[in-house]
GROMACS .gro file of C-alpha atoms in nm:
model
  223
    1UNK     CA    1  -0.163   0.712   0.484
    2UNK     CA    2   0.014   0.619   0.165
    3UNK     CA    3   0.092   0.836  -0.132
    4UNK     CA    4  -0.128   0.900  -0.428
    5UNK     CA    5  -0.064   0.686  -0.730
    6UNK     CA    6  -0.037   0.949  -1.000
    7UNK     CA    7  -0.059   0.689  -1.275
    8UNK     CA    8  -0.378   0.534  -1.141
    9UNK     CA    9  -0.604   0.784  -1.311
   10UNK     CA   10  -0.439   0.763  -1.653
   11UNK     CA   11  -0.650   0.654  -1.947
   12UNK     CA   12  -0.561   0.304  -2.062
   13UNK     CA   13  -0.672   0.392  -2.412
   14UNK     CA   14  -0.949   0.136  -2.416
   15UNK     CA   15  -1.228   0.357  -2.277
   16UNK     CA   16  -1.328   0.077  -2.040
   17UNK     CA   17  -1.683   0.112  -1.906
   18UNK     CA   18  -1.698   0.173  -1.535
   19UNK     CA   19  -1.349   0.313  -1.488
   20UNK     CA   20  -1.459   0.676  -1.503
   21UNK     CA   21  -1.167   0.762  -1.732
   22UNK     CA   22  -1.317   0.787  -2.078
   23UNK     CA   23  -1.627   0.768  -2.288
   24UNK     CA   24  -1.750   0.442  -2.431
   25UNK     CA   25  -1.682   0.385  -2.800
   26UNK     CA   26  -1.909   0.603  -3.011
   27UNK     CA   27  -2.002   0.837  -2.725
   28UNK     CA   28  -1.872   1.193  -2.678
   29UNK     CA   29  -1.661   1.272  -2.371
   30UNK     CA   30  -1.840   1.407  -2.068
   31UNK     CA   31  -1.695   1.757  -2.008
   32UNK     CA   32  -1.884   1.820  -1.684
   33UNK     CA   33  -1.901   1.475  -1.529
   34UNK     CA   34  -1.567   1.338  -1.647
   35UNK     CA   35  -1.222   1.351  -1.498
   36UNK     CA   36  -1.064   1.636  -1.693
   37UNK     CA   37  -1.014   1.993  -1.564
   38UNK     CA   38  -1.372   2.091  -1.649
   39UNK     CA   39  -1.515   1.790  -1.467
   40UNK     CA   40  -1.298   1.845  -1.160
   41UNK     CA   41  -1.384   2.214  -1.150
   42UNK     CA   42  -1.755   2.137  -1.178
   43UNK     CA   43  -1.731   1.881  -0.899
   44UNK     CA   44  -1.549   2.120  -0.668
   45UNK     CA   45  -1.802   2.398  -0.727
   46UNK     CA   46  -2.104   2.168  -0.696
   47UNK     CA   47  -2.207   2.212  -1.058
   48UNK     CA   48  -2.255   1.961  -1.334
   49UNK     CA   49  -2.463   1.922  -1.644
   50UNK     CA   50  -2.826   1.810  -1.604
   51UNK     CA   51  -2.871   1.432  -1.588
   52UNK     CA   52  -2.908   1.270  -1.927
   53UNK     CA   53  -2.986   0.921  -2.048
   54UNK     CA   54  -2.650   0.789  -1.923
   55UNK     CA   55  -2.620   1.004  -1.612
   56UNK     CA   56  -2.808   1.043  -1.285
   57UNK     CA   57  -2.790   1.280  -0.992
   58UNK     CA   58  -2.694   1.113  -0.666
   59UNK     CA   59  -2.632   1.238  -0.315
   60UNK     CA   60  -2.360   1.063  -0.118
   61UNK     CA   61  -2.295   1.150   0.245
   62UNK     CA   62  -1.916   1.132   0.238
   63UNK     CA   63  -1.738   1.152   0.572
   64UNK     CA   64  -2.040   1.326   0.718
   65UNK     CA   65  -2.086   1.580   0.437
   66UNK     CA   66  -2.363   1.543   0.175
   67UNK     CA   67  -2.224   1.565  -0.178
   68UNK     CA   68  -2.463   1.585  -0.472
   69UNK     CA   69  -2.314   1.490  -0.808
   70UNK     CA   70  -2.424   1.398  -1.156
   71UNK     CA   71  -2.248   1.071  -1.231
   72UNK     CA   72  -2.208   0.853  -1.535
   73UNK     CA   73  -2.391   0.525  -1.480
   74UNK     CA   74  -2.066   0.340  -1.550
   75UNK     CA   75  -1.863   0.524  -1.285
   76UNK     CA   76  -1.765   0.321  -0.980
   77UNK     CA   77  -1.746   0.464  -0.631
   78UNK     CA   78  -1.365   0.451  -0.621
   79UNK     CA   79  -1.329   0.675  -0.926
   80UNK     CA   80  -1.592   0.919  -0.801
   81UNK     CA   81  -1.412   0.950  -0.467
   82UNK     CA   82  -1.068   0.994  -0.621
   83UNK     CA   83  -1.140   1.190  -0.937
   84UNK     CA   84  -1.453   1.389  -0.853
   85UNK     CA   85  -1.412   1.451  -0.479
   86UNK     CA   86  -1.029   1.448  -0.451
   87UNK     CA   87  -1.039   1.184  -0.175
   88UNK     CA   88  -0.737   0.984  -0.282
   89UNK     CA   89  -0.692   0.773   0.033
   90UNK     CA   90  -0.870   0.474  -0.120
   91UNK     CA   91  -0.627   0.331  -0.373
   92UNK     CA   92  -0.676   0.178  -0.716
   93UNK     CA   93  -0.494  -0.154  -0.711
   94UNK     CA   94  -0.624  -0.455  -0.901
   95UNK     CA   95  -0.952  -0.286  -1.010
   96UNK     CA   96  -1.116  -0.630  -0.976
   97UNK     CA   97  -1.209  -0.645  -0.605
   98UNK     CA   98  -0.923  -0.882  -0.522
   99UNK     CA   99  -0.660  -0.672  -0.340
  100UNK     CA  100  -0.867  -0.464  -0.097
  101UNK     CA  101  -0.668  -0.142  -0.144
  102UNK     CA  102  -0.989   0.041  -0.237
  103UNK     CA  103  -1.182  -0.064   0.076
  104UNK     CA  104  -1.417   0.197   0.224
  105UNK     CA  105  -1.722   0.177   0.448
  106UNK     CA  106  -2.074   0.208   0.306
  107UNK     CA  107  -2.338   0.243   0.575
  108UNK     CA  108  -2.083   0.100   0.816
  109UNK     CA  109  -2.005  -0.211   0.612
  110UNK     CA  110  -1.673  -0.253   0.436
  111UNK     CA  111  -1.686  -0.278   0.057
  112UNK     CA  112  -1.456  -0.285  -0.244
  113UNK     CA  113  -1.528   0.056  -0.392
  114UNK     CA  114  -1.380  -0.044  -0.730
  115UNK     CA  115  -1.679  -0.273  -0.789
  116UNK     CA  116  -1.973  -0.056  -0.677
  117UNK     CA  117  -2.151   0.168  -0.929
  118UNK     CA  118  -2.181   0.508  -0.764
  119UNK     CA  119  -2.532   0.551  -0.906
  120UNK     CA  120  -2.650   0.261  -0.687
  121UNK     CA  121  -2.540   0.434  -0.366
  122UNK     CA  122  -2.773   0.733  -0.364
  123UNK     CA  123  -2.841   0.832  -0.002
  124UNK     CA  124  -2.569   0.609   0.146
  125UNK     CA  125  -2.315   0.705   0.411
  126UNK     CA  126  -1.959   0.667   0.281
  127UNK     CA  127  -1.659   0.667   0.513
  128UNK     CA  128  -1.309   0.678   0.366
  129UNK     CA  129  -0.978   0.671   0.549
  130UNK     CA  130  -0.988   1.052   0.551
  131UNK     CA  131  -1.302   1.036   0.765
  132UNK     CA  132  -1.177   0.794   1.032
  133UNK     CA  133  -1.004   1.055   1.247
  134UNK     CA  134  -1.208   1.240   1.509
  135UNK     CA  135  -1.116   1.601   1.451
  136UNK     CA  136  -0.742   1.625   1.500
  137UNK     CA  137  -0.713   1.295   1.685
  138UNK     CA  138  -0.637   0.983   1.483
  139UNK     CA  139  -0.871   0.687   1.501
  140UNK     CA  140  -0.748   0.428   1.756
  141UNK     CA  141  -0.664   0.190   1.472
  142UNK     CA  142  -0.465   0.459   1.292
  143UNK     CA  143  -0.267   0.520   1.609
  144UNK     CA  144  -0.217   0.147   1.661
  145UNK     CA  145  -0.085   0.109   1.305
  146UNK     CA  146   0.165   0.388   1.377
  147UNK     CA  147   0.267   0.243   1.712
  148UNK     CA  148   0.311  -0.106   1.569
  149UNK     CA  149   0.474   0.008   1.245
  150UNK     CA  150   0.205  -0.192   1.067
  151UNK     CA  151   0.294  -0.073   0.718
  152UNK     CA  152   0.590  -0.013   0.490
  153UNK     CA  153   0.513   0.152   0.157
  154UNK     CA  154   0.167   0.249   0.288
  155UNK     CA  155  -0.019   0.192  -0.038
  156UNK     CA  156  -0.254  -0.069   0.107
  157UNK     CA  157  -0.281   0.096   0.451
  158UNK     CA  158  -0.600   0.302   0.393
  159UNK     CA  159  -0.782  -0.012   0.278
  160UNK     CA  160  -0.637  -0.213   0.567
  161UNK     CA  161  -0.761   0.049   0.814
  162UNK     CA  162  -1.113   0.071   0.673
  163UNK     CA  163  -1.133  -0.307   0.654
  164UNK     CA  164  -1.015  -0.341   1.015
  165UNK     CA  165  -1.277  -0.090   1.133
  166UNK     CA  166  -1.545  -0.288   0.951
  167UNK     CA  167  -1.416  -0.623   1.075
  168UNK     CA  168  -1.420  -0.512   1.439
  169UNK     CA  169  -1.777  -0.384   1.400
  170UNK     CA  170  -1.886  -0.710   1.234
  171UNK     CA  171  -1.741  -0.916   1.518
  172UNK     CA  172  -1.906  -0.696   1.779
  173UNK     CA  173  -2.239  -0.743   1.599
  174UNK     CA  174  -2.197  -1.121   1.616
  175UNK     CA  175  -2.126  -1.193   1.251
  176UNK     CA  176  -1.923  -1.517   1.229
  177UNK     CA  177  -1.630  -1.582   1.000
  178UNK     CA  178  -1.502  -1.904   0.846
  179UNK     CA  179  -1.294  -1.979   1.156
  180UNK     CA  180  -1.555  -1.889   1.419
  181UNK     CA  181  -1.644  -2.179   1.649
  182UNK     CA  182  -1.970  -2.328   1.513
  183UNK     CA  183  -2.081  -2.377   1.873
  184UNK     CA  184  -2.054  -2.007   1.957
  185UNK     CA  185  -2.387  -1.846   2.061
  186UNK     CA  186  -2.561  -1.694   1.760
  187UNK     CA  187  -2.574  -1.316   1.755
  188UNK     CA  188  -2.327  -1.273   2.041
  189UNK     CA  189  -2.004  -1.072   1.991
  190UNK     CA  190  -1.727  -1.284   1.842
  191UNK     CA  191  -1.393  -1.264   2.028
  192UNK     CA  192  -1.120  -1.147   1.792
  193UNK     CA  193  -0.810  -1.358   1.840
  194UNK     CA  194  -0.524  -1.368   1.587
  195UNK     CA  195  -0.693  -1.635   1.373
  196UNK     CA  196  -1.017  -1.437   1.354
  197UNK     CA  197  -0.832  -1.117   1.265
  198UNK     CA  198  -0.627  -1.289   0.993
  199UNK     CA  199  -0.936  -1.450   0.842
  200UNK     CA  200  -1.145  -1.133   0.848
  201UNK     CA  201  -0.867  -0.925   0.692
  202UNK     CA  202  -0.764  -1.189   0.439
  203UNK     CA  203  -0.920  -0.990   0.155
  204UNK     CA  204  -0.669  -0.708   0.205
  205UNK     CA  205  -0.330  -0.780   0.050
  206UNK     CA  206  -0.002  -0.623   0.165
  207UNK     CA  207   0.277  -0.671  -0.085
  208UNK     CA  208   0.529  -0.555   0.177
  209UNK     CA  209   0.429  -0.838   0.411
  210UNK     CA  210   0.336  -0.628   0.715
  211UNK     CA  211   0.069  -0.878   0.823
  212UNK     CA  212   0.211  -0.970   1.169
  213UNK     CA  213   0.210  -0.610   1.287
  214UNK     CA  214  -0.130  -0.543   1.130
  215UNK     CA  215  -0.271  -0.826   1.341
  216UNK     CA  216  -0.098  -0.691   1.651
  217UNK     CA  217  -0.233  -0.341   1.585
  218UNK     CA  218  -0.589  -0.469   1.569
  219UNK     CA  219  -0.533  -0.671   1.886
  220UNK     CA  220  -0.412  -0.355   2.064
  221UNK     CA  221  -0.739  -0.180   1.986
  222UNK     CA  222  -0.977  -0.456   2.088
  223UNK     CA  223  -0.814  -0.533   2.425
   0.00000   0.00000   0.00000
């Protein structure tokens, strides 16, 4: 859900470490592990240059499929997903872990993929919005978002969906939030009322203001 931001992968000219878009000052570009045509072709065909001092080989299980890549140590998960694996559902928004548009699931827990070095995730299970659907059937939350019209421009929707999936799982596992009753039994599933849903999804911003219907969509799924 949501269109690809074609300008998100553009080089800002500063060669910022960790953005996967350019080499650090004084270092040559990475033709096999970078984001240009050669790097994308190598990624698609499962080839890349041997790991060097600034690169390591990692295997990420992405949406159920193992993907082995040689990644720059500065590359974050978001850029690897979008620019190496062509999974553009997770969006680049603030690039500082504040908007939630890049939210994906790592080993079942929701994370801001713009902050996680991909090299630190070797062996992890990664689920993006593209992996939520079960075959041709949408995930219940995806269907609820459609039924409730819980989005407008759709840019934040993939992150909202992954965050909602993670939040529901956290509540079922008994993880409290800031608004959970302190007297609630420890380790027991936490009922998700509107206040709980709003608190747990507060890290995902929607500039269109679709919050009421997002809450209703999550409520539809947990009833």
